[in-house]
Coordinates of C-alpha atoms in Angstrom, one line a residue:
M1 CA 94.8 79.7 161.9
S2 CA 95.2 81.3 165.2
A3 CA 98.3 79.2 165.9
M4 CA 100.2 80.7 163.0
N5 CA 102.9 83.2 163.7
I6 CA 103.9 85.9 161.4
R7 CA 106.8 83.9 159.9
D8 CA 104.4 81.0 159.1
L9 CA 102.2 83.5 157.3
M10 CA 105.2 84.9 155.4
H11 CA 106.2 81.4 154.3
A12 CA 102.6 80.6 153.2
S13 CA 102.8 82.7 150.0
P14 CA 105.8 84.2 148.3
V15 CA 103.7 87.2 147.3
M16 CA 101.2 89.0 149.6
P17 CA 98.7 90.8 147.5
V18 CA 98.0 94.4 148.6
I19 CA 94.2 94.5 148.0
V20 CA 92.2 97.7 147.6
L21 CA 88.4 97.0 147.4
D22 CA 85.8 99.6 146.5
R23 CA 83.0 97.1 146.6
V24 CA 82.3 94.4 149.2
A25 CA 80.7 92.3 146.4
D26 CA 84.2 91.9 144.8
A27 CA 85.8 90.5 148.0
V28 CA 84.8 86.9 147.8
P29 CA 85.3 86.2 144.1
L30 CA 88.7 88.0 144.2
A31 CA 89.8 85.9 147.2
R32 CA 88.6 82.7 145.5
A33 CA 90.6 83.6 142.4
L34 CA 93.7 84.3 144.3
V35 CA 93.4 81.1 146.4
A36 CA 92.7 79.1 143.3
G37 CA 96.0 80.5 141.9
G38 CA 97.9 79.4 144.9
I39 CA 98.0 82.7 146.9
R40 CA 96.4 82.2 150.3
V41 CA 97.7 85.1 152.3
L42 CA 95.7 88.2 151.5
E43 CA 96.2 91.8 152.8
V44 CA 93.0 93.9 152.5
T45 CA 94.0 97.5 153.0
L46 CA 92.1 100.0 155.1
R47 CA 92.1 102.4 152.2
T48 CA 88.4 102.2 151.5
A49 CA 85.1 102.0 153.4
A50 CA 84.5 98.5 152.1
A51 CA 87.7 97.1 153.7
L52 CA 86.5 95.7 157.0
E53 CA 83.2 94.3 155.6
S54 CA 85.3 92.6 152.9
V55 CA 87.5 90.9 155.4
R56 CA 84.4 89.6 157.2
A57 CA 83.0 88.3 153.9
I58 CA 86.3 86.5 153.0
R59 CA 86.6 85.0 156.5
A60 CA 83.0 83.7 156.2
E61 CA 83.1 82.4 152.6
V62 CA 86.7 81.6 151.7
P63 CA 88.0 79.5 154.6
Q64 CA 91.2 78.6 152.7
A65 CA 92.3 82.2 152.7
L66 CA 94.5 83.7 155.4
V67 CA 93.1 87.3 155.3
G68 CA 94.7 90.2 157.1
V69 CA 94.3 93.9 157.3
G70 CA 96.8 96.4 156.0
T71 CA 97.3 100.2 156.3
V72 CA 96.8 99.9 160.1
T73 CA 98.0 103.2 161.5
T74 CA 96.3 103.5 164.9
P75 CA 95.4 101.3 167.9
A76 CA 91.7 101.9 167.0
E77 CA 92.2 100.5 163.5
L78 CA 94.0 97.6 165.0
D79 CA 91.0 96.9 167.2
A80 CA 88.7 97.2 164.2
A81 CA 90.8 94.8 162.2
Q82 CA 90.7 92.1 164.9
A83 CA 86.9 92.6 165.3
A84 CA 86.5 92.0 161.6
G85 CA 88.3 88.7 161.9
A86 CA 91.8 89.5 160.5
V87 CA 94.3 86.8 161.2
F88 CA 97.2 89.2 160.8
G89 CA 97.9 92.9 160.4
V90 CA 100.3 95.1 158.4
S91 CA 101.2 98.8 158.9
P92 CA 103.0 101.3 156.6
G93 CA 105.0 102.6 159.6
A94 CA 104.8 102.4 163.4
S95 CA 104.6 104.7 166.4
P96 CA 105.6 103.6 169.9
A97 CA 101.9 103.6 170.8
L98 CA 101.0 101.4 167.8
L99 CA 103.8 99.0 168.5
R100 CA 102.6 98.7 172.2
A101 CA 99.1 98.0 171.0
I102 CA 100.2 95.4 168.5
A103 CA 102.3 93.6 171.1
A104 CA 99.4 93.6 173.6
S105 CA 97.0 92.3 170.9
G106 CA 98.8 89.1 170.2
L107 CA 97.9 89.5 166.5
P108 CA 100.6 88.3 164.1
F109 CA 101.8 91.6 162.6
L110 CA 104.3 93.2 160.2
P111 CA 105.1 96.7 161.4
G112 CA 106.3 99.0 158.6
V113 CA 109.9 100.4 158.7
M114 CA 111.9 102.5 156.3
T115 CA 115.1 103.4 158.1
P116 CA 117.6 101.7 160.4
S117 CA 116.2 103.7 163.3
D118 CA 112.7 102.4 162.5
V119 CA 114.1 98.9 162.5
I120 CA 115.8 99.4 165.9
A121 CA 112.6 100.7 167.4
A122 CA 110.5 97.8 166.1
R123 CA 113.1 95.3 167.3
E124 CA 113.1 96.9 170.8
A125 CA 109.4 96.4 170.8
G126 CA 109.8 92.7 170.2
F127 CA 109.3 92.4 166.4
E128 CA 111.8 90.5 164.2
A129 CA 109.7 90.3 161.0
L130 CA 109.1 93.7 159.4
K131 CA 107.6 95.3 156.3
L132 CA 110.0 97.5 154.4
F133 CA 107.9 100.3 153.0
P134 CA 107.9 102.0 150.6
A135 CA 110.5 99.5 149.4
A136 CA 111.5 101.1 146.1
Q137 CA 111.8 104.6 147.6
A138 CA 113.6 103.2 150.7
G139 CA 116.4 101.8 148.6
G140 CA 115.0 98.5 147.5
I141 CA 117.4 95.6 147.2
G142 CA 120.4 97.8 148.2
M143 CA 118.7 98.8 151.4
L144 CA 117.8 95.2 152.3
K145 CA 121.4 94.1 151.7
A146 CA 122.6 96.9 153.9
L147 CA 120.2 96.0 156.7
A148 CA 121.3 92.4 156.7
G149 CA 124.7 93.3 158.2
P150 CA 123.6 95.1 161.4
F151 CA 120.4 93.2 161.7
P152 CA 121.2 89.5 160.9
G153 CA 118.2 88.0 162.7
L154 CA 115.5 90.1 161.1
V155 CA 113.4 89.2 158.0
F156 CA 111.4 91.5 155.8
C157 CA 108.4 91.7 153.5
P158 CA 109.3 94.6 151.1
T159 CA 106.3 96.3 149.7
G160 CA 105.9 99.4 147.5
G161 CA 107.1 99.7 143.9
I162 CA 107.6 95.9 143.4
D163 CA 106.1 94.2 140.4
A164 CA 106.2 90.8 138.7
G165 CA 109.5 91.7 137.0
S166 CA 111.4 92.8 140.1
A167 CA 109.8 90.4 142.7
P168 CA 112.3 87.5 141.9
D169 CA 115.3 89.7 142.7
F170 CA 113.8 90.7 146.1
L171 CA 112.9 87.1 146.9
A172 CA 116.5 86.0 146.1
L173 CA 117.7 87.9 149.2
P174 CA 118.2 85.7 152.3
N175 CA 116.4 88.2 154.6
V176 CA 113.3 88.4 152.5
L177 CA 110.6 85.8 153.2
C178 CA 107.9 87.3 150.9
V179 CA 107.1 90.5 149.0
G180 CA 103.9 92.6 148.9
G181 CA 102.5 93.8 145.7
S182 CA 99.3 95.3 144.2
W183 CA 99.9 93.7 140.8
L184 CA 98.0 90.6 141.8
A185 CA 94.7 92.4 142.1
P186 CA 94.8 95.2 139.4
K187 CA 91.9 97.6 139.7
A188 CA 90.9 97.2 136.1
L189 CA 90.6 93.4 136.3
V190 CA 88.7 93.6 139.7
E191 CA 86.3 96.2 138.2
A192 CA 85.7 94.0 135.2
G193 CA 85.2 90.9 137.3
D194 CA 88.0 89.1 135.3
W195 CA 88.6 86.5 138.0
A196 CA 90.2 84.1 135.5
G197 CA 92.8 86.7 134.7
I198 CA 93.5 87.3 138.3
E199 CA 93.9 83.6 138.9
R200 CA 96.5 83.4 136.1
I201 CA 98.5 86.3 137.7
A202 CA 98.3 84.6 141.1
R203 CA 99.5 81.3 139.6
A204 CA 102.6 83.0 138.2
A205 CA 103.2 84.7 141.5
A206 CA 102.8 81.5 143.5
A207 CA 105.4 79.8 141.4
L208 CA 108.1 82.3 142.7
R209 CA 110.3 80.9 145.4
P210 CA 112.1 82.9 148.2
A211 CA 115.7 82.1 149.0
A212 CA 115.0 81.8 152.7

């Protein structure tokens, strides 16, 4: 897994589930359900106290999963993600200090951008695969089409406000390799332990195909 670069990871699943876990006990069955449905790339967000231990559990018990850490906002959080065994990272935005730390870490990473200036700063730091966030509020499909002109070599994983209905339209864009979405691991199904229901959602998402 360490040999995979960020584009490899983006190609591995058309949808990257944005996972929020309140209980470590849910991490492994959730990961198994998503992988069984054909979704291998999992983003566990640093939004709860259970996140890093959940990543450790998935790494230990679900070897087919490519588990990364999202909502990375500081170099310290980046260090913690790597220590937990994350094979990639994702941020909602990026400061110069965070971009430097990511580049130095060697961890495959999707820095978050929202504006053309953000894109230029990330590209100057050496990143050509980016997360557009929050995608819907940033202009969605229209923004991605607009960015394709001045930034023809860059690819995106738009995240934020995307659901099963809109994902195919985003994936039809040539500069979109995958999308991020929380609809694959809805809180109600996770709390209920409805792993079969989550596997069905994952199977439908895995059937989507990006244009690129």
